[in-house]
mmCIF file of C-alpha atoms in Angstrom:
data_model
loop_
_atom_site.group_PDB
_atom_site.id
_atom_site.type_symbol
_atom_site.label_atom_id
_atom_site.label_comp_id
_atom_site.label_asym_id
_atom_site.label_seq_id
_atom_site.Cartn_x
_atom_site.Cartn_y
_atom_site.Cartn_z
ATOM 1 C CA MET A 672 7.054 -20.402 27.833
ATOM 2 C CA ASN A 673 4.611 -19.488 24.940
ATOM 3 C CA ASP A 674 5.571 -16.928 22.132
ATOM 4 C CA MET A 675 3.500 -13.931 23.098
ATOM 5 C CA THR A 676 4.003 -12.280 19.215
ATOM 6 C CA PRO A 677 0.783 -10.915 17.891
ATOM 7 C CA VAL A 678 -1.015 -13.205 15.546
ATOM 8 C CA THR A 679 -3.290 -12.160 12.800
ATOM 9 C CA THR A 680 -6.939 -13.504 13.430
ATOM 10 C CA THR A 681 -10.592 -12.512 12.719
ATOM 11 C CA LEU A 682 -13.785 -12.537 14.290
ATOM 12 C CA LYS A 683 -14.612 -15.592 12.778
ATOM 13 C CA ASP A 684 -11.440 -17.294 14.102
ATOM 14 C CA TRP A 685 -12.860 -16.811 17.585
ATOM 15 C CA GLU A 686 -16.106 -18.226 17.056
ATOM 16 C CA THR A 687 -17.012 -21.855 18.043
ATOM 17 C CA ASP A 688 -19.009 -24.579 16.566
ATOM 18 C CA GLN A 689 -21.262 -24.354 19.679
ATOM 19 C CA GLU A 690 -24.664 -23.069 19.678
ATOM 20 C CA VAL A 691 -24.851 -19.539 21.825
ATOM 21 C CA ARG A 692 -27.483 -20.513 24.328
ATOM 22 C CA TRP A 693 -28.597 -17.207 26.035
ATOM 23 C CA CYS A 694 -32.300 -15.695 26.340
ATOM 24 C CA PRO A 695 -33.105 -14.011 22.924
ATOM 25 C CA GLY A 696 -32.305 -10.282 23.647
ATOM 26 C CA CYS A 697 -29.798 -10.696 26.467
ATOM 27 C CA GLY A 698 -27.094 -8.245 26.778
ATOM 28 C CA ASP A 699 -24.684 -11.089 27.069
ATOM 29 C CA TYR A 700 -24.515 -11.645 23.213
ATOM 30 C CA ALA A 701 -23.264 -7.987 22.582
ATOM 31 C CA ILE A 702 -20.488 -8.656 25.168
ATOM 32 C CA LEU A 703 -19.449 -11.855 23.406
ATOM 33 C CA LYS A 704 -19.426 -9.976 20.167
ATOM 34 C CA ALA A 705 -17.398 -7.082 21.475
ATOM 35 C CA VAL A 706 -14.760 -9.610 22.766
ATOM 36 C CA GLN A 707 -14.611 -11.698 19.650
ATOM 37 C CA ARG A 708 -14.155 -8.198 17.923
ATOM 38 C CA THR A 709 -11.226 -7.028 20.391
ATOM 39 C CA LEU A 710 -9.250 -10.219 20.585
ATOM 40 C CA PRO A 711 -7.893 -9.755 16.788
ATOM 41 C CA GLN A 712 -7.293 -6.110 17.118
ATOM 42 C CA ILE A 713 -4.956 -7.067 20.067
ATOM 43 C CA GLY A 714 -3.120 -9.928 18.088
ATOM 44 C CA ALA A 715 -4.174 -12.428 20.663
ATOM 45 C CA ASN A 716 -3.433 -16.101 19.770
ATOM 46 C CA PRO A 717 -6.233 -18.605 20.291
ATOM 47 C CA ALA A 718 -3.558 -21.043 21.437
ATOM 48 C CA ASN A 719 -2.215 -18.818 24.112
ATOM 49 C CA THR A 720 -5.663 -17.701 25.412
ATOM 50 C CA VAL A 721 -7.991 -19.116 28.384
ATOM 51 C CA PHE A 722 -11.035 -17.932 29.106
ATOM 52 C CA ILE A 723 -12.221 -18.999 32.817
ATOM 53 C CA SER A 724 -15.408 -18.531 34.395
ATOM 54 C CA GLY A 725 -17.434 -19.629 37.405
ATOM 55 C CA ILE A 726 -21.108 -20.315 37.439
ATOM 56 C CA GLY A 727 -24.155 -18.279 36.005
ATOM 57 C CA CYS A 728 -25.402 -17.043 32.651
ATOM 58 C CA SER A 729 -22.368 -15.067 32.044
ATOM 59 C CA SER A 730 -20.126 -18.289 32.682
ATOM 60 C CA ARG A 731 -21.017 -19.924 29.625
ATOM 61 C CA PHE A 732 -18.760 -17.556 27.848
ATOM 62 C CA PRO A 733 -15.687 -20.102 27.228
ATOM 63 C CA TYR A 734 -18.065 -22.438 25.387
ATOM 64 C CA TYR A 735 -18.298 -19.489 22.767
ATOM 65 C CA VAL A 736 -14.616 -18.638 22.271
ATOM 66 C CA GLU A 737 -12.425 -20.628 20.165
ATOM 67 C CA SER A 738 -9.441 -20.867 22.847
ATOM 68 C CA TYR A 739 -8.602 -22.891 25.677
ATOM 69 C CA GLY A 740 -11.075 -22.736 28.557
ATOM 70 C CA PHE A 741 -12.260 -23.532 32.072
ATOM 71 C CA HIS A 742 -16.043 -23.607 33.305
ATOM 72 C CA THR A 743 -15.376 -23.785 36.965
ATOM 73 C CA ILE A 744 -17.531 -23.935 39.876
ATOM 74 C CA HIS A 745 -19.493 -21.439 41.910
ATOM 75 C CA GLY A 746 -17.362 -18.182 42.831
ATOM 76 C CA ARG A 747 -14.019 -19.869 42.485
ATOM 77 C CA ALA A 748 -12.917 -18.764 39.029
ATOM 78 C CA PRO A 749 -10.442 -16.405 40.257
ATOM 79 C CA ALA A 750 -8.686 -19.148 42.569
ATOM 80 C CA VAL A 751 -8.530 -21.375 39.143
ATOM 81 C CA ALA A 752 -7.503 -18.287 37.132
ATOM 82 C CA THR A 753 -4.578 -17.598 39.743
ATOM 83 C CA GLY A 754 -3.292 -21.339 39.189
ATOM 84 C CA VAL A 755 -3.375 -21.067 35.614
ATOM 85 C CA LYS A 756 -1.011 -17.833 35.638
ATOM 86 C CA LEU A 757 1.296 -19.359 38.277
ATOM 87 C CA ALA A 758 1.485 -22.402 36.278
ATOM 88 C CA ASN A 759 2.369 -20.430 33.068
ATOM 89 C CA PRO A 760 2.478 -16.631 33.372
ATOM 90 C CA ASP A 761 2.789 -16.541 29.596
ATOM 91 C CA LEU A 762 -0.886 -17.550 29.360
ATOM 92 C CA ASP A 763 -3.304 -14.705 28.302
ATOM 93 C CA VAL A 764 -6.176 -15.219 30.936
ATOM 94 C CA TRP A 765 -9.682 -13.730 30.865
ATOM 95 C CA LEU A 766 -11.901 -14.242 33.748
ATOM 96 C CA VAL A 767 -15.570 -14.189 33.266
ATOM 97 C CA THR A 768 -18.062 -13.713 36.082
ATOM 98 C CA GLY A 769 -21.397 -12.077 37.189
ATOM 99 C CA ASP A 770 -22.440 -10.027 40.149
ATOM 100 C CA GLY A 771 -23.798 -12.982 41.825
ATOM 101 C CA ASP A 772 -20.972 -15.532 41.140
ATOM 102 C CA GLY A 773 -18.283 -12.885 41.378
ATOM 103 C CA LEU A 774 -19.359 -10.726 44.480
ATOM 104 C CA SER A 775 -21.669 -13.261 46.648
ATOM 105 C CA ILE A 776 -20.064 -16.512 47.069
ATOM 106 C CA GLY A 777 -16.951 -15.487 45.024
ATOM 107 C CA GLY A 778 -16.414 -12.317 47.077
ATOM 108 C CA ASN A 779 -13.777 -13.595 48.842
ATOM 109 C CA HIS A 780 -11.795 -15.103 45.763
ATOM 110 C CA MET A 781 -12.516 -11.832 43.957
ATOM 111 C CA MET A 782 -10.873 -9.656 46.671
ATOM 112 C CA HIS A 783 -7.687 -11.949 46.818
ATOM 113 C CA VAL A 784 -7.008 -11.865 42.892
ATOM 114 C CA LEU A 785 -7.282 -8.301 42.893
ATOM 115 C CA ARG A 786 -4.954 -7.377 45.751
ATOM 116 C CA ARG A 787 -2.535 -10.150 44.755
ATOM 117 C CA ASN A 788 -2.732 -8.054 41.201
ATOM 118 C CA VAL A 789 -2.511 -11.439 39.241
ATOM 119 C CA ASN A 790 -2.029 -10.225 35.518
ATOM 120 C CA MET A 791 -5.460 -10.906 33.805
ATOM 121 C CA GLN A 792 -8.729 -9.422 32.455
ATOM 122 C CA ILE A 793 -11.780 -9.496 34.913
ATOM 123 C CA MET A 794 -14.883 -9.136 33.471
ATOM 124 C CA LEU A 795 -17.714 -8.884 35.938
ATOM 125 C CA PHE A 796 -21.299 -8.903 33.950
ATOM 126 C CA ASN A 797 -23.430 -6.781 36.277
ATOM 127 C CA ASN A 798 -27.410 -7.422 35.765
ATOM 128 C CA GLU A 799 -28.164 -6.638 39.091
ATOM 129 C CA ILE A 800 -29.973 -10.106 39.558
ATOM 130 C CA TYR A 801 -29.426 -13.824 39.607
ATOM 131 C CA GLY A 802 -30.597 -14.769 36.011
ATOM 132 C CA LEU A 803 -29.499 -18.179 35.846
ATOM 133 C CA THR A 804 -31.309 -19.479 39.103
ATOM 134 C CA LYS A 805 -34.596 -17.553 37.946
ATOM 135 C CA GLY A 806 -34.538 -14.064 39.161
ATOM 136 C CA GLN A 807 -33.544 -13.774 42.902
ATOM 137 C CA TYR A 808 -32.239 -10.505 44.138
ATOM 138 C CA SER A 809 -28.109 -10.294 43.902
ATOM 139 C CA PRO A 810 -25.738 -8.349 45.976
ATOM 140 C CA THR A 811 -25.745 -5.402 43.417
ATOM 141 C CA SER A 812 -29.585 -5.455 43.383
ATOM 142 C CA ARG A 813 -31.366 -1.960 44.152
ATOM 143 C CA PRO A 814 -33.441 -1.006 47.047
ATOM 144 C CA GLY A 815 -36.807 -2.285 46.485
ATOM 145 C CA THR A 816 -36.259 -4.801 43.984
ATOM 146 C CA THR A 817 -38.845 -7.641 43.796
ATOM 147 C CA SER A 818 -37.720 -11.176 43.259
ATOM 148 C CA PRO A 819 -38.571 -14.636 44.222
ATOM 149 C CA SER A 820 -36.572 -14.032 47.166
ATOM 150 C CA THR A 821 -37.390 -10.664 48.049
ATOM 151 C CA PRO A 822 -41.226 -10.715 47.273
ATOM 152 C CA ALA A 823 -42.011 -7.532 49.171
ATOM 153 C CA GLY A 824 -38.668 -5.561 47.666
ATOM 154 C CA SER A 825 -35.153 -5.922 48.975
ATOM 155 C CA VAL A 826 -34.406 -3.629 51.736
ATOM 156 C CA GLU A 827 -30.439 -4.044 51.075
ATOM 157 C CA ASN A 828 -27.700 -1.520 50.385
ATOM 158 C CA PRO A 829 -26.435 -2.702 47.115
ATOM 159 C CA ALA A 830 -22.682 -3.462 46.807
ATOM 160 C CA SER A 831 -20.724 -1.576 43.997
ATOM 161 C CA PRO A 832 -18.509 -3.865 41.759
ATOM 162 C CA CYS A 833 -16.038 -0.668 41.228
ATOM 163 C CA ALA A 834 -15.811 0.312 44.601
ATOM 164 C CA PHE A 835 -15.587 -3.334 45.919
ATOM 165 C CA ALA A 836 -12.380 -3.532 43.648
ATOM 166 C CA LEU A 837 -10.771 -0.362 44.693
ATOM 167 C CA GLY A 838 -10.978 -1.535 48.056
ATOM 168 C CA SER A 839 -9.635 -4.569 47.564
ATOM 169 C CA GLY A 840 -6.288 -2.782 46.097
ATOM 170 C CA ALA A 841 -7.081 -3.182 42.194
ATOM 171 C CA ARG A 842 -4.830 -1.431 40.038
ATOM 172 C CA PHE A 843 -7.355 -0.947 36.960
ATOM 173 C CA VAL A 844 -10.902 -0.497 37.110
ATOM 174 C CA ALA A 845 -13.224 0.337 34.371
ATOM 175 C CA ARG A 846 -16.841 0.467 33.374
ATOM 176 C CA GLY A 847 -18.853 -0.163 30.109
ATOM 177 C CA TYR A 848 -22.167 -1.738 29.171
ATOM 178 C CA ASP A 849 -23.082 -4.601 26.872
ATOM 179 C CA ILE A 850 -24.340 -2.566 23.511
ATOM 180 C CA SER A 851 -22.008 0.475 24.000
ATOM 181 C CA LYS A 852 -19.744 0.694 20.658
ATOM 182 C CA GLU A 853 -16.720 1.939 23.270
ATOM 183 C CA LEU A 854 -16.686 -1.360 24.852
ATOM 184 C CA PRO A 855 -13.885 -2.789 22.704
ATOM 185 C CA ASP A 856 -11.847 0.195 23.605
ATOM 186 C CA VAL A 857 -12.332 -0.458 27.162
ATOM 187 C CA LEU A 858 -11.371 -4.033 26.882
ATOM 188 C CA LYS A 859 -8.201 -3.144 25.005
ATOM 189 C CA ALA A 860 -7.002 -0.482 27.901
ATOM 190 C CA ALA A 861 -7.720 -3.517 30.345
ATOM 191 C CA HIS A 862 -5.692 -5.783 28.116
ATOM 192 C CA ALA A 863 -2.742 -3.232 27.758
ATOM 193 C CA HIS A 864 -2.596 -3.040 31.534
ATOM 194 C CA LYS A 865 -0.117 -5.374 33.417
ATOM 195 C CA GLY A 866 -1.786 -6.540 36.381
ATOM 196 C CA ALA A 867 -5.417 -7.202 37.603
ATOM 197 C CA ALA A 868 -7.715 -5.494 35.068
ATOM 198 C CA PHE A 869 -11.334 -5.182 36.457
ATOM 199 C CA ILE A 870 -14.108 -4.286 34.210
ATOM 200 C CA GLU A 871 -17.571 -3.650 35.316
ATOM 201 C CA ILE A 872 -19.894 -4.370 32.382
ATOM 202 C CA PHE A 873 -23.731 -3.571 32.815
ATOM 203 C CA GLN A 874 -25.794 -6.126 31.167
ATOM 204 C CA ASN A 875 -29.380 -6.037 30.353
ATOM 205 C CA CYS A 876 -31.388 -9.287 31.861
ATOM 206 C CA ILE A 877 -33.951 -9.363 29.507
ATOM 207 C CA VAL A 878 -36.020 -11.641 31.379
ATOM 208 C CA TYR A 879 -35.636 -11.093 35.089
ATOM 209 C CA ASN A 880 -34.516 -7.147 35.071
ATOM 210 C CA LYS A 881 -35.612 -6.079 31.871
ATOM 211 C CA ASP A 882 -34.294 -2.431 31.342
ATOM 212 C CA VAL A 883 -32.938 -1.685 34.490
ATOM 213 C CA PHE A 884 -30.241 0.259 32.877
ATOM 214 C CA ASP A 885 -32.413 2.237 30.369
ATOM 215 C CA ASP A 886 -32.018 5.589 32.521
ATOM 216 C CA PHE A 887 -28.220 6.058 31.056
ATOM 217 C CA THR A 888 -27.865 3.479 28.099
ATOM 218 C CA GLN A 889 -30.482 4.707 25.980
ATOM 219 C CA LYS A 890 -29.424 6.801 23.016
ATOM 220 C CA LYS A 891 -32.014 9.661 23.707
ATOM 221 C CA THR A 892 -30.645 10.017 27.327
ATOM 222 C CA ALA A 893 -26.994 8.822 27.104
ATOM 223 C CA ALA A 894 -25.624 12.562 26.182
ATOM 224 C CA GLU A 895 -27.050 13.801 29.461
ATOM 225 C CA SER A 896 -26.719 10.700 31.690
ATOM 226 C CA GLN A 897 -23.123 9.348 30.806
ATOM 227 C CA LEU A 898 -19.790 10.355 31.242
ATOM 228 C CA TRP A 899 -16.947 8.895 29.084
ATOM 229 C CA LEU A 900 -13.657 9.332 30.942
ATOM 230 C CA THR A 901 -10.279 9.729 29.037
ATOM 231 C CA ASP A 902 -7.234 10.192 30.618
ATOM 232 C CA GLY A 903 -5.890 13.897 30.395
ATOM 233 C CA ALA A 904 -9.227 15.266 29.336
ATOM 234 C CA PRO A 905 -11.728 17.426 31.049
ATOM 235 C CA MET A 906 -14.501 15.449 32.478
ATOM 236 C CA LEU A 907 -17.497 16.903 30.394
ATOM 237 C CA PHE A 908 -20.611 15.533 29.470
ATOM 238 C CA ALA A 909 -24.108 16.698 27.990
ATOM 239 C CA LYS A 910 -21.979 17.441 24.643
ATOM 240 C CA GLY A 911 -19.747 19.652 26.726
ATOM 241 C CA ALA A 912 -22.522 21.857 28.478
ATOM 242 C CA LYS A 913 -21.620 20.321 31.889
ATOM 243 C CA GLY A 914 -18.914 18.938 33.868
ATOM 244 C CA LEU A 915 -17.604 17.915 36.989
ATOM 245 C CA ALA A 916 -15.766 19.870 39.506
ATOM 246 C CA LEU A 917 -14.476 20.025 43.271
ATOM 247 C CA ASP A 918 -16.663 21.516 45.901
ATOM 248 C CA THR A 919 -13.730 23.111 47.919
ATOM 249 C CA ARG A 920 -15.876 23.298 50.976
ATOM 250 C CA THR A 921 -17.329 19.724 51.083
ATOM 251 C CA LEU A 922 -14.122 18.078 49.202
ATOM 252 C CA ALA A 923 -16.847 16.167 46.965
ATOM 253 C CA LEU A 924 -17.482 16.379 43.217
ATOM 254 C CA LYS A 925 -20.438 18.820 41.897
ATOM 255 C CA VAL A 926 -21.942 19.253 38.644
ATOM 256 C CA VAL A 927 -21.179 22.545 36.955
ATOM 257 C CA GLU A 928 -22.600 24.191 33.913
ATOM 258 C CA VAL A 929 -20.052 25.198 31.369
ATOM 259 C CA VAL A 930 -20.482 28.409 29.231
ATOM 260 C CA ASP A 931 -19.231 28.788 25.882
ATOM 261 C CA GLY A 932 -17.095 25.660 26.016
ATOM 262 C CA ASP A 933 -14.836 27.696 28.586
ATOM 263 C CA TRP A 934 -14.504 24.452 31.298
ATOM 264 C CA GLN A 935 -11.396 25.804 32.929
ATOM 265 C CA THR A 936 -13.380 28.814 34.217
ATOM 266 C CA ALA A 937 -16.262 26.570 35.155
ATOM 267 C CA GLY A 938 -13.576 24.673 37.359
ATOM 268 C CA VAL A 939 -14.043 21.307 35.541
ATOM 269 C CA LEU A 940 -11.536 18.584 36.738
ATOM 270 C CA VAL A 941 -9.193 17.058 34.047
ATOM 271 C CA HIS A 942 -9.374 13.156 34.467
ATOM 272 C CA ASP A 943 -6.151 11.620 35.954
ATOM 273 C CA VAL A 944 -6.334 7.494 35.754
ATOM 274 C CA THR A 945 -3.390 7.331 38.395
ATOM 275 C CA ASN A 946 -5.579 9.257 41.075
ATOM 276 C CA ARG A 947 -6.871 6.701 43.312
ATOM 277 C CA THR A 948 -8.739 9.423 45.263
ATOM 278 C CA LEU A 949 -10.821 10.613 42.424
ATOM 279 C CA ALA A 950 -11.400 7.098 41.077
ATOM 280 C CA HIS A 951 -13.023 6.254 44.799
ATOM 281 C CA MET A 952 -15.054 9.754 44.345
ATOM 282 C CA LEU A 953 -16.266 8.621 40.909
ATOM 283 C CA VAL A 954 -17.499 5.357 41.594
ATOM 284 C CA GLU A 955 -19.219 6.546 44.633
ATOM 285 C CA LEU A 956 -21.367 8.971 42.544
ATOM 286 C CA PRO A 957 -25.069 8.697 42.920
ATOM 287 C CA PHE A 958 -26.605 8.132 39.454
ATOM 288 C CA GLY A 959 -29.567 10.871 38.745
ATOM 289 C CA PRO A 960 -27.881 13.976 40.343
ATOM 290 C CA PHE A 961 -24.804 12.681 38.438
ATOM 291 C CA PRO A 962 -23.841 11.024 35.288
ATOM 292 C CA MET A 963 -22.740 7.416 35.208
ATOM 293 C CA PRO A 964 -18.876 7.658 34.806
ATOM 294 C CA LEU A 965 -17.723 4.901 32.023
ATOM 295 C CA GLY A 966 -14.622 3.862 30.538
ATOM 296 C CA VAL A 967 -11.095 3.761 32.419
ATOM 297 C CA ILE A 968 -11.514 4.875 35.916
ATOM 298 C CA PHE A 969 -8.249 4.077 37.432
ATOM 299 C CA ASP A 970 -5.182 2.550 35.967
ATOM 300 C CA SER A 971 -2.001 2.649 38.050
ATOM 301 C CA PRO A 972 0.073 -0.686 37.199
ATOM 302 C CA ALA A 973 1.948 -2.358 40.009
ATOM 303 C CA PRO A 974 4.577 -5.776 40.218
ATOM 304 C CA VAL A 975 2.427 -8.732 39.141
ATOM 305 C CA TYR A 976 1.877 -11.745 41.543
ATOM 306 C CA GLU A 977 2.830 -14.541 39.439
ATOM 307 C CA GLU A 978 6.093 -12.652 38.256
ATOM 308 C CA LEU A 979 6.831 -11.996 42.073
ATOM 309 C CA VAL A 980 6.183 -15.427 43.149
ATOM 310 C CA HIS A 981 8.402 -17.090 40.283
ATOM 311 C CA ALA A 982 11.480 -14.578 41.123
ATOM 312 C CA ARG A 983 11.217 -15.305 44.883
ATOM 313 C CA ASN A 984 11.227 -18.934 43.863
ATOM 314 C CA ALA A 985 14.468 -18.603 41.440
ATOM 315 C CA LYS A 986 16.231 -16.921 44.166
ATOM 316 C CA ASP A 987 15.439 -19.315 46.575
ATOM 317 C CA ALA A 988 16.526 -22.044 44.307
ATOM 318 C CA GLU A 989 20.160 -20.245 43.750
ATOM 319 C CA GLY A 990 23.079 -22.521 44.621
ATOM 320 C CA LYS A 991 20.647 -25.421 45.309
ATOM 321 C CA SER A 992 20.403 -28.984 43.518
ATOM 322 C CA THR A 993 17.365 -29.204 41.601
ATOM 323 C CA ASP A 994 17.793 -33.017 40.938
ATOM 324 C CA PHE A 995 14.512 -34.027 42.820
ATOM 325 C CA ALA A 996 15.715 -37.876 42.913
ATOM 326 C CA ALA A 997 19.121 -36.760 44.571
ATOM 327 C CA LEU A 998 17.026 -34.755 47.012
ATOM 328 C CA LEU A 999 14.959 -37.763 47.733
ATOM 329 C CA ARG A 1000 18.520 -39.881 48.517
ATOM 330 C CA LYS A 1001 20.162 -37.153 50.597
ATOM 331 C CA GLY A 1002 20.392 -37.169 54.287
ATOM 332 C CA GLN A 1003 20.025 -40.280 56.486
ATOM 333 C CA THR A 1004 18.926 -43.306 54.957
ATOM 334 C CA TRP A 1005 18.394 -46.824 56.108
ATOM 335 C CA THR A 1006 17.745 -50.465 54.620
ATOM 336 C CA VAL A 1007 15.245 -52.672 55.994
ATOM 337 C CA SER A 1008 16.083 -56.421 55.038
ATOM 338 C CA GLY A 1009 14.946 -59.643 56.330
ATOM 339 C CA THR A 1010 11.675 -61.521 55.946
ATOM 340 C CA ALA A 1011 8.489 -60.076 57.245
ATOM 341 C CA GLN A 1012 7.106 -61.908 60.194
ATOM 342 C CA ASP A 1013 3.402 -63.504 59.841
ATOM 343 C CA PRO A 1014 1.055 -61.233 61.730
ATOM 344 C CA VAL A 1015 -0.197 -62.668 65.044
#
C-alpha cells in the first residue's frame, strides 16, 4: 500500500514536457491549469496519482499532468479506472472524459462506476459537441444544433450529465465551468469526498460550438445567471436580490424576489448537500427562467466499492490456505508414466 501523506509540490511539478495541443482558445487549457493548481493545494503526490481518460479532446489530459496515466479506448475509461482502484485502492485516481466519450459509447460504463461508488474524481468536460471528430452533435447538444451529422438541426432531447449521475446513484455531484475562478474549490470538494465524485465542467469548444455557454459564463451576466451553491447557505443570486424557494402548490422550485436582504421572509431555501430530492430539482431546472446551479449540488458519502470488495475477499480467505502451490497440489492427483505411443 502507498503512503497517502500529503506532500509539498508546486504547479510546475505537475507540468510535463509534452506540448499542450488543443485548439487556441479551447476551454481545456483553463481546466488543465485549474487541476494543476488544485493538486498542490490538496497535497497530492505525483507518485501516487493516476489520470485515466478515454477518447476525445479532453482525453489528452494524462499527457499533460506529471503523474501516472492511461489514455484508454472510447468510453471505457471508467472500467479501466475501476480496475486500477481494485488493484491498489490507495491510488488517487482522476477520470477525465467528455460528453461524447462518457455519455454515448461510455454511458453504460459511467453508470456502473457511479452506482458502485468507486472512490475517484470523475471530470466530465461538457462542450455539447464532438470536437475531436470534427463537430458532430453529441448526447448533450441542444435541439436545433446544426452539425455535419445534423445539417438541418438536431431534434433530440439532450442528456443532462448531472441528472444522469444522480439517476445512476452518484453520491457526489457538482458543476463548474472552464474559466471559473471557483473551479479549484469544486475540485477540492470532489477530492475530499470519499467515493465516486462526479463533476460536470462546461467547456467552450472554440471551433465547433463557440460561446454556447456565454449566456451564463460572461462576467456581465454572471450575477443574474449563476447560482453558486454553498451547503448551509441560502440559495441566493443576482447579488442577493433573488433566490430559489419551494412552490408548495406545485412542489417545484420558483424564483422569488428578496427585499432588503430578508431572504427568510421571501421563503428562500437553504442549500443542503445531503438532500437528494433537492439535488434532482436543481439539476433539472431549465436555464433562462432559472439561473444555472453551480458548485457542489449533492454530497452524501456511502461505503466505497473497492473497500467492500477487499473486505469481502479478506473474510472469504479467513481460515483458508493462501499458498497457491499447495492449493494446486490439493485433492485427487495422479501420475502419468510410460512412453507415449506413436500416432497411428
